[in-house]
Each structure stands twice: as structure tokens, then as C-alpha cells.
Short mmCIF file of the C-alpha atoms (twelve columns), coordinates in Angstrom:
data_MODEL
# 
_entry.id   MODEL 
# 
loop_
_atom_site.group_PDB 
_atom_site.id 
_atom_site.type_symbol 
_atom_site.label_atom_id 
_atom_site.label_alt_id 
_atom_site.label_comp_id 
_atom_site.label_asym_id 
_atom_site.label_seq_id 
_atom_site.Cartn_x 
_atom_site.Cartn_y 
_atom_site.Cartn_z 
_atom_site.pdbx_PDB_model_num 
ATOM 1   C CA . MET A 1   -20.504 5.649   -21.778 1 
ATOM 2   C CA . ARG A 2   -18.221 8.659   -21.257 1 
ATOM 3   C CA . VAL A 3   -17.054 9.378   -17.703 1 
ATOM 4   C CA . GLY A 4   -15.171 12.601  -17.044 1 
ATOM 5   C CA . VAL A 5   -12.352 12.794  -14.494 1 
ATOM 6   C CA . ILE A 6   -11.444 16.321  -13.386 1 
ATOM 7   C CA . THR A 7   -7.789  17.141  -12.779 1 
ATOM 8   C CA . PHE A 8   -6.979  19.912  -10.307 1 
ATOM 9   C CA . PRO A 9   -3.506  21.250  -9.439  1 
ATOM 10  C CA . GLY A 10  -2.353  18.685  -6.878  1 
ATOM 11  C CA . SER A 11  -4.559  15.803  -8.049  1 
ATOM 12  C CA . LEU A 12  -2.746  12.497  -7.576  1 
ATOM 13  C CA . ASP A 13  -5.253  9.819   -8.501  1 
ATOM 14  C CA . ASP A 14  -6.812  11.240  -11.647 1 
ATOM 15  C CA . ARG A 15  -5.001  8.793   -13.949 1 
ATOM 16  C CA . ASP A 16  -5.938  5.912   -11.639 1 
ATOM 17  C CA . ALA A 17  -9.594  6.943   -11.842 1 
ATOM 18  C CA . GLN A 18  -9.388  7.159   -15.633 1 
ATOM 19  C CA . ARG A 19  -7.882  3.683   -15.763 1 
ATOM 20  C CA . ALA A 20  -10.635 2.345   -13.483 1 
ATOM 21  C CA . VAL A 21  -13.278 3.722   -15.852 1 
ATOM 22  C CA . GLU A 22  -11.564 2.044   -18.800 1 
ATOM 23  C CA . ILE A 23  -11.149 -1.295  -17.034 1 
ATOM 24  C CA . ALA A 24  -14.876 -1.198  -16.256 1 
ATOM 25  C CA . GLY A 25  -15.581 -0.736  -19.967 1 
ATOM 26  C CA . GLY A 26  -16.197 3.002   -20.207 1 
ATOM 27  C CA . GLU A 27  -14.481 5.854   -22.015 1 
ATOM 28  C CA . ALA A 28  -12.506 8.110   -19.667 1 
ATOM 29  C CA . VAL A 29  -12.567 11.804  -20.572 1 
ATOM 30  C CA . ALA A 30  -9.945  14.108  -19.054 1 
ATOM 31  C CA . LEU A 31  -11.428 17.369  -17.736 1 
ATOM 32  C CA . TRP A 32  -9.508  20.423  -16.482 1 
ATOM 33  C CA . HIS A 33  -10.307 22.458  -13.364 1 
ATOM 34  C CA . ALA A 34  -10.008 25.844  -15.091 1 
ATOM 35  C CA . ASP A 35  -12.472 25.083  -17.899 1 
ATOM 36  C CA . HIS A 36  -16.207 25.696  -18.033 1 
ATOM 37  C CA . ASP A 37  -16.850 22.587  -20.125 1 
ATOM 38  C CA . LEU A 38  -17.864 19.086  -19.028 1 
ATOM 39  C CA . LYS A 39  -17.596 17.950  -22.671 1 
ATOM 40  C CA . GLY A 40  -20.996 16.283  -22.598 1 
ATOM 41  C CA . VAL A 41  -19.895 13.432  -20.327 1 
ATOM 42  C CA . ASP A 42  -22.421 11.046  -18.831 1 
ATOM 43  C CA . ALA A 43  -20.875 11.026  -15.331 1 
ATOM 44  C CA . VAL A 44  -18.006 12.685  -13.461 1 
ATOM 45  C CA . VAL A 45  -15.365 11.537  -10.978 1 
ATOM 46  C CA . LEU A 46  -13.631 13.972  -8.620  1 
ATOM 47  C CA . PRO A 47  -10.340 12.202  -7.834  1 
ATOM 48  C CA . GLY A 48  -8.137  12.046  -4.773  1 
ATOM 49  C CA . GLY A 49  -5.029  14.088  -4.103  1 
ATOM 50  C CA . PHE A 50  -4.207  17.472  -2.596  1 
ATOM 51  C CA . SER A 51  -6.043  19.964  -4.800  1 
ATOM 52  C CA . TYR A 52  -4.481  23.427  -4.661  1 
ATOM 53  C CA . GLY A 53  -2.166  22.122  -1.945  1 
ATOM 54  C CA . ASP A 54  -5.108  21.673  0.462   1 
ATOM 55  C CA . TYR A 55  -4.686  25.297  1.538   1 
ATOM 56  C CA . LEU A 56  -7.477  26.769  3.700   1 
ATOM 57  C CA . ARG A 57  -9.303  23.430  4.060   1 
ATOM 58  C CA . CYS A 58  -9.070  20.264  2.001   1 
ATOM 59  C CA . GLY A 59  -11.217 20.755  -1.084  1 
ATOM 60  C CA . ALA A 60  -12.224 24.312  -0.180  1 
ATOM 61  C CA . ILE A 61  -10.439 26.034  -3.076  1 
ATOM 62  C CA . ALA A 62  -11.261 23.259  -5.542  1 
ATOM 63  C CA . ALA A 63  -14.950 23.682  -4.725  1 
ATOM 64  C CA . GLN A 64  -14.667 27.206  -6.199  1 
ATOM 65  C CA . ALA A 65  -12.846 26.127  -9.375  1 
ATOM 66  C CA . PRO A 66  -14.437 27.267  -12.657 1 
ATOM 67  C CA . ILE A 67  -15.523 23.769  -13.717 1 
ATOM 68  C CA . MET A 68  -17.374 23.269  -10.437 1 
ATOM 69  C CA . THR A 69  -19.994 25.801  -11.559 1 
ATOM 70  C CA . GLU A 70  -21.027 23.438  -14.327 1 
ATOM 71  C CA . LEU A 71  -20.643 20.380  -12.126 1 
ATOM 72  C CA . VAL A 72  -22.924 21.689  -9.386  1 
ATOM 73  C CA . GLU A 73  -25.520 22.716  -11.941 1 
ATOM 74  C CA . GLN A 74  -25.458 19.366  -13.737 1 
ATOM 75  C CA . ALA A 75  -25.435 17.396  -10.468 1 
ATOM 76  C CA . GLY A 76  -28.653 19.212  -9.602  1 
ATOM 77  C CA . ARG A 77  -30.095 17.860  -12.851 1 
ATOM 78  C CA . GLY A 78  -29.134 14.277  -12.049 1 
ATOM 79  C CA . LEU A 79  -25.597 13.886  -13.434 1 
ATOM 80  C CA . PRO A 80  -23.908 10.990  -11.582 1 
ATOM 81  C CA . VAL A 81  -20.918 12.327  -9.607  1 
ATOM 82  C CA . LEU A 82  -18.430 10.342  -7.519  1 
ATOM 83  C CA . GLY A 83  -16.019 12.110  -5.160  1 
ATOM 84  C CA . ILE A 84  -13.087 10.032  -3.900  1 
ATOM 85  C CA . CYS A 85  -11.100 11.211  -0.847  1 
ATOM 86  C CA . ASN A 86  -10.153 14.795  -1.822  1 
ATOM 87  C CA . GLY A 87  -13.122 14.614  -4.181  1 
ATOM 88  C CA . PHE A 88  -15.398 13.795  -1.236  1 
ATOM 89  C CA . GLN A 89  -13.972 16.851  0.524   1 
ATOM 90  C CA . MET A 90  -14.823 18.939  -2.556  1 
ATOM 91  C CA . LEU A 91  -18.402 17.665  -2.532  1 
ATOM 92  C CA . VAL A 92  -19.020 18.726  1.059   1 
ATOM 93  C CA . GLU A 93  -17.297 22.078  0.460   1 
ATOM 94  C CA . ALA A 94  -19.535 22.615  -2.592  1 
ATOM 95  C CA . HIS A 95  -22.585 21.671  -0.461  1 
ATOM 96  C CA . LEU A 96  -23.482 18.773  -2.709  1 
ATOM 97  C CA . LEU A 97  -23.181 16.561  0.378   1 
ATOM 98  C CA . PRO A 98  -23.769 17.547  4.012   1 
ATOM 99  C CA . GLY A 99  -21.276 17.843  6.853   1 
ATOM 100 C CA . GLY A 100 -17.522 18.306  6.743   1 
ATOM 101 C CA . LEU A 101 -14.192 16.491  6.899   1 
ATOM 102 C CA . ILE A 102 -11.457 17.307  9.396   1 
ATOM 103 C CA . ARG A 103 -8.048  16.037  10.461  1 
ATOM 104 C CA . ASN A 104 -7.921  12.419  11.622  1 
ATOM 105 C CA . ASP A 105 -8.539  12.238  15.353  1 
ATOM 106 C CA . HIS A 106 -5.167  10.564  15.959  1 
ATOM 107 C CA . GLY A 107 -3.399  13.376  14.060  1 
ATOM 108 C CA . ARG A 108 -1.599  11.124  11.605  1 
ATOM 109 C CA . PHE A 109 -1.840  10.233  7.935   1 
ATOM 110 C CA . ILE A 110 -3.153  6.694   7.537   1 
ATOM 111 C CA . CYS A 111 -2.724  4.256   4.643   1 
ATOM 112 C CA . ARG A 112 -4.184  0.757   4.795   1 
ATOM 113 C CA . ASP A 113 -6.641  -1.667  3.246   1 
ATOM 114 C CA . GLN A 114 -9.993  -0.820  4.818   1 
ATOM 115 C CA . ARG A 115 -13.059 -2.966  5.395   1 
ATOM 116 C CA . LEU A 116 -16.324 -1.271  4.524   1 
ATOM 117 C CA . ARG A 117 -19.997 -2.176  4.626   1 
ATOM 118 C CA . VAL A 118 -22.149 -1.079  1.693   1 
ATOM 119 C CA . GLU A 119 -25.072 0.675   3.343   1 
ATOM 120 C CA . ASN A 120 -27.002 1.909   0.323   1 
ATOM 121 C CA . VAL A 121 -27.289 0.351   -3.135  1 
ATOM 122 C CA . ASP A 122 -29.863 2.794   -4.515  1 
ATOM 123 C CA . THR A 123 -27.328 4.936   -6.384  1 
ATOM 124 C CA . PRO A 124 -25.762 4.728   -9.849  1 
ATOM 125 C CA . TRP A 125 -22.412 4.062   -8.160  1 
ATOM 126 C CA . THR A 126 -23.435 1.221   -5.838  1 
ATOM 127 C CA . SER A 127 -26.170 -0.681  -7.671  1 
ATOM 128 C CA . LEU A 128 -24.021 -3.761  -8.394  1 
ATOM 129 C CA . TYR A 129 -23.294 -4.345  -4.710  1 
ATOM 130 C CA . GLU A 130 -25.537 -6.131  -2.243  1 
ATOM 131 C CA . LYS A 131 -26.996 -4.294  0.729   1 
ATOM 132 C CA . ASP A 132 -24.717 -4.867  3.748   1 
ATOM 133 C CA . GLU A 133 -22.024 -6.413  1.536   1 
ATOM 134 C CA . GLU A 134 -18.540 -6.195  3.028   1 
ATOM 135 C CA . ILE A 135 -15.777 -4.957  0.748   1 
ATOM 136 C CA . VAL A 136 -12.096 -4.057  1.132   1 
ATOM 137 C CA . ILE A 137 -10.518 -1.100  -0.643  1 
ATOM 138 C CA . PRO A 138 -7.483  1.071   0.162   1 
ATOM 139 C CA . LEU A 139 -7.714  4.107   2.429   1 
ATOM 140 C CA . LYS A 140 -5.138  6.915   2.528   1 
ATOM 141 C CA . ASN A 141 -5.852  10.251  4.162   1 
ATOM 142 C CA . GLY A 142 -4.811  12.685  6.838   1 
ATOM 143 C CA . GLU A 143 -8.072  14.634  7.020   1 
ATOM 144 C CA . GLY A 144 -10.800 12.060  6.666   1 
ATOM 145 C CA . GLY A 145 -12.743 12.502  9.888   1 
ATOM 146 C CA . TYR A 146 -16.392 13.030  8.959   1 
ATOM 147 C CA . ILE A 147 -18.307 15.485  11.145  1 
ATOM 148 C CA . ALA A 148 -21.811 16.926  11.225  1 
ATOM 149 C CA . ASP A 149 -24.051 18.433  13.868  1 
ATOM 150 C CA . ASP A 150 -26.497 16.203  15.696  1 
ATOM 151 C CA . GLU A 151 -29.462 17.338  13.617  1 
ATOM 152 C CA . THR A 152 -27.647 16.610  10.362  1 
ATOM 153 C CA . LEU A 153 -26.453 13.211  11.567  1 
ATOM 154 C CA . LYS A 154 -29.994 12.335  12.593  1 
ATOM 155 C CA . ARG A 155 -31.267 13.306  9.138   1 
ATOM 156 C CA . ILE A 156 -28.477 11.406  7.347   1 
ATOM 157 C CA . GLU A 157 -29.235 8.236   9.275   1 
ATOM 158 C CA . GLY A 158 -32.990 8.643   9.093   1 
ATOM 159 C CA . GLU A 159 -33.016 9.201   5.332   1 
ATOM 160 C CA . GLY A 160 -30.557 6.398   4.605   1 
ATOM 161 C CA . LEU A 161 -27.892 8.698   3.150   1 
ATOM 162 C CA . VAL A 162 -24.926 6.717   4.481   1 
ATOM 163 C CA . ALA A 163 -23.442 4.944   1.468   1 
ATOM 164 C CA . PHE A 164 -20.498 3.200   3.165   1 
ATOM 165 C CA . ARG A 165 -19.559 2.582   6.779   1 
ATOM 166 C CA . TYR A 166 -16.195 1.603   8.264   1 
ATOM 167 C CA . LEU A 167 -15.926 -1.899  9.697   1 
ATOM 168 C CA . GLY A 168 -13.386 -2.901  12.315  1 
ATOM 169 C CA . ALA A 169 -11.516 0.045   13.769  1 
ATOM 170 C CA . ASN A 170 -12.647 3.522   12.782  1 
ATOM 171 C CA . PRO A 171 -9.548  4.844   10.961  1 
ATOM 172 C CA . ASN A 172 -10.055 8.566   11.411  1 
ATOM 173 C CA . GLY A 173 -12.699 9.258   14.066  1 
ATOM 174 C CA . SER A 174 -15.581 9.737   11.636  1 
ATOM 175 C CA . ALA A 175 -18.961 10.235  13.280  1 
ATOM 176 C CA . ASN A 176 -21.077 7.075   13.248  1 
ATOM 177 C CA . ASP A 177 -18.243 5.274   11.381  1 
ATOM 178 C CA . ILE A 178 -19.336 7.053   8.195   1 
ATOM 179 C CA . ALA A 179 -16.997 6.346   5.282   1 
ATOM 180 C CA . GLY A 180 -19.188 7.680   2.476   1 
ATOM 181 C CA . LEU A 181 -22.462 9.458   1.749   1 
ATOM 182 C CA . ARG A 182 -25.014 9.898   -1.007  1 
ATOM 183 C CA . ASN A 183 -27.268 12.867  -1.639  1 
ATOM 184 C CA . GLU A 184 -31.045 12.733  -1.432  1 
ATOM 185 C CA . ALA A 185 -31.434 12.097  -5.170  1 
ATOM 186 C CA . GLY A 186 -28.792 9.364   -5.068  1 
ATOM 187 C CA . ASN A 187 -26.764 10.594  -8.051  1 
ATOM 188 C CA . VAL A 188 -23.952 12.139  -5.949  1 
ATOM 189 C CA . VAL A 189 -21.765 9.843   -3.845  1 
ATOM 190 C CA . GLY A 190 -18.611 10.647  -1.894  1 
ATOM 191 C CA . LEU A 191 -16.289 8.399   0.103   1 
ATOM 192 C CA . MET A 192 -12.851 8.644   1.692   1 
ATOM 193 C CA . PRO A 193 -11.441 5.215   0.668   1 
ATOM 194 C CA . HIS A 194 -10.143 4.717   -2.883  1 
ATOM 195 C CA . PRO A 195 -12.103 2.270   -5.077  1 
ATOM 196 C CA . GLU A 196 -9.885  3.101   -8.081  1 
ATOM 197 C CA . HIS A 197 -7.018  1.292   -6.343  1 
ATOM 198 C CA . ALA A 198 -8.949  -1.982  -6.213  1 
ATOM 199 C CA . VAL A 199 -10.027 -2.611  -9.781  1 
ATOM 200 C CA . GLU A 200 -7.379  -4.856  -11.341 1 
ATOM 201 C CA . PRO A 201 -6.338  -8.380  -10.269 1 
ATOM 202 C CA . GLY A 202 -2.796  -8.395  -8.953  1 
ATOM 203 C CA . TYR A 203 -2.826  -4.750  -7.876  1 
ATOM 204 C CA . GLY A 204 -5.543  -4.484  -5.236  1 
ATOM 205 C CA . PRO A 205 -5.768  -5.408  -1.549  1 
ATOM 206 C CA . ASP A 206 -4.802  -8.880  -0.384  1 
ATOM 207 C CA . THR A 207 -7.479  -11.563 -0.300  1 
ATOM 208 C CA . SER A 208 -7.648  -14.974 1.336   1 
ATOM 209 C CA . GLU A 209 -6.936  -16.513 -2.078  1 
ATOM 210 C CA . ARG A 210 -3.779  -14.577 -2.988  1 
ATOM 211 C CA . MET A 211 -1.889  -11.347 -2.474  1 
ATOM 212 C CA . ARG A 212 -2.906  -8.074  -4.144  1 
ATOM 213 C CA . SER A 213 -5.845  -9.645  -5.938  1 
ATOM 214 C CA . GLY A 214 -8.768  -7.657  -4.522  1 
ATOM 215 C CA . VAL A 215 -11.049 -5.855  -6.985  1 
ATOM 216 C CA . ASP A 216 -13.877 -4.736  -4.707  1 
ATOM 217 C CA . GLY A 217 -13.666 -1.159  -5.984  1 
ATOM 218 C CA . LEU A 218 -14.467 -2.085  -9.576  1 
ATOM 219 C CA . GLY A 219 -18.155 -2.377  -8.741  1 
ATOM 220 C CA . MET A 220 -18.510 1.391   -8.366  1 
ATOM 221 C CA . PHE A 221 -17.312 2.079   -11.892 1 
ATOM 222 C CA . ALA A 222 -19.172 -0.869  -13.380 1 
ATOM 223 C CA . SER A 223 -22.321 0.194   -11.529 1 
ATOM 224 C CA . VAL A 224 -22.419 3.657   -13.061 1 
ATOM 225 C CA . LEU A 225 -21.791 2.304   -16.570 1 
ATOM 226 C CA . ARG A 226 -24.645 -0.168  -16.216 1 
ATOM 227 C CA . SER A 227 -26.928 2.496   -14.782 1 
ATOM 228 C CA . LEU A 228 -26.147 4.871   -17.657 1 
ATOM 229 C CA . ALA A 229 -26.690 2.147   -20.239 1 
ATOM 230 C CA . ALA A 230 -30.059 1.328   -18.712 1 
ATOM 231 C CA . ALA A 231 -31.197 4.958   -18.575 1 
# 
């Protein structure tokens, strides 16, 4: 299966996302923000970083990039899309996911291994997890506070659109401890933590067994490959 990873000016984690796809057994396809060509990929990852310097709002300019025209159209037709950190910000700015993301409530950049609960497994990106499974993957952001109006939050909760929820301390003041969302169709998922940094033994978060051994993020990339193969 071919999974595209879009690089924007200021992307930092595009190569990490490509590597995660390859470790999971897929073929990573490099895509460029200024093109109008998704190269026939089976799924797309919007990586983390500081696209276009995060001017205006994080992800706001990237959401208007040429390649996003094709991405939004194909996402509407069911193309699996994963937005990680800055990619999550792009998804809300492109209105593929509801709400918005603002500066952390404590006003500081945060970087740590973060506990999450998997809230929804009915997506191509989460199908290999168990409902309510607890995972640990790295988090690193300065503007990761999820916000939405009361009506939107009520709809998100009522329709089961929360994909991941923070456990332990809320790291950025996100409403309802929301760490990630899915769309109504389930093919689009966005989250602030970074699963691509927890895919290879010896390089992920610490576990009770040994240091840097956590691979809880690999399930997202393996999930989409399995879902595509089964389609």
C-alpha cells in the first residue's frame, strides 16, 4: 500500500512519518505542498512541524496550499488521512475536522511522553487498537489546546468523534481532554501527539521493561495498511 506524506515549508517530521510507514510495511510516497498531484496514493499523512512558519495561525496557510485542494476532495471520497500535530491544525483549518487549536493554556511549549486513551477504533487509523486501550506516545507542541463551542463539543461527544483523550494531566488545556478527533465518516483522523516517534524499539518512550522501547504509535500506521489491504 502506498501512503503519501506531504512536505510543507517548515515541516519537521515528514521523514519520520515516511519511516513509520515503511516500518509498518507500506511504501512511503513523498508529496510536495505546491503540487496538484497525490500520485494515486492510498492514504495521506499530514506531518508535524511549523508549516509556513506558523504565520497567521498554525496550519492556516498550509490549509490553502495547492495540494490541499486535491486532499480535501479525495478525503470527501473516503481517502484515509492522518494529521499529526501541525497536520491536525491543518485539518481543522481546512474544515475536515471541527473546532480549532490555540496556544497552550500555560503559555509554554511542552515536550513529553503522553498517556492517551483510545476512544474510537472505528477508523482506518485506529482499528488495531482496543477500545479504551491506554497508549504512550510523545507530545511536543506550543499551540495544542483544542477548542470548540458548546454545541460542537456536544455533537463531538454525542457522535463519538473523539479518537484519543489525554490521560493524567491535560498538557495544553484542551476541552474535554481531547487529544485527537475523527470525522463522521471515520477516514480522517487528527491528533496532537506524535505516533511516528513511537514506532521502533529502542527509540520510543520508556516502558516498564526498558528505556526507549515503546512502540505504541506503530498501530496507527499498521492499522491503515491492514484496512487498505482488506478494502
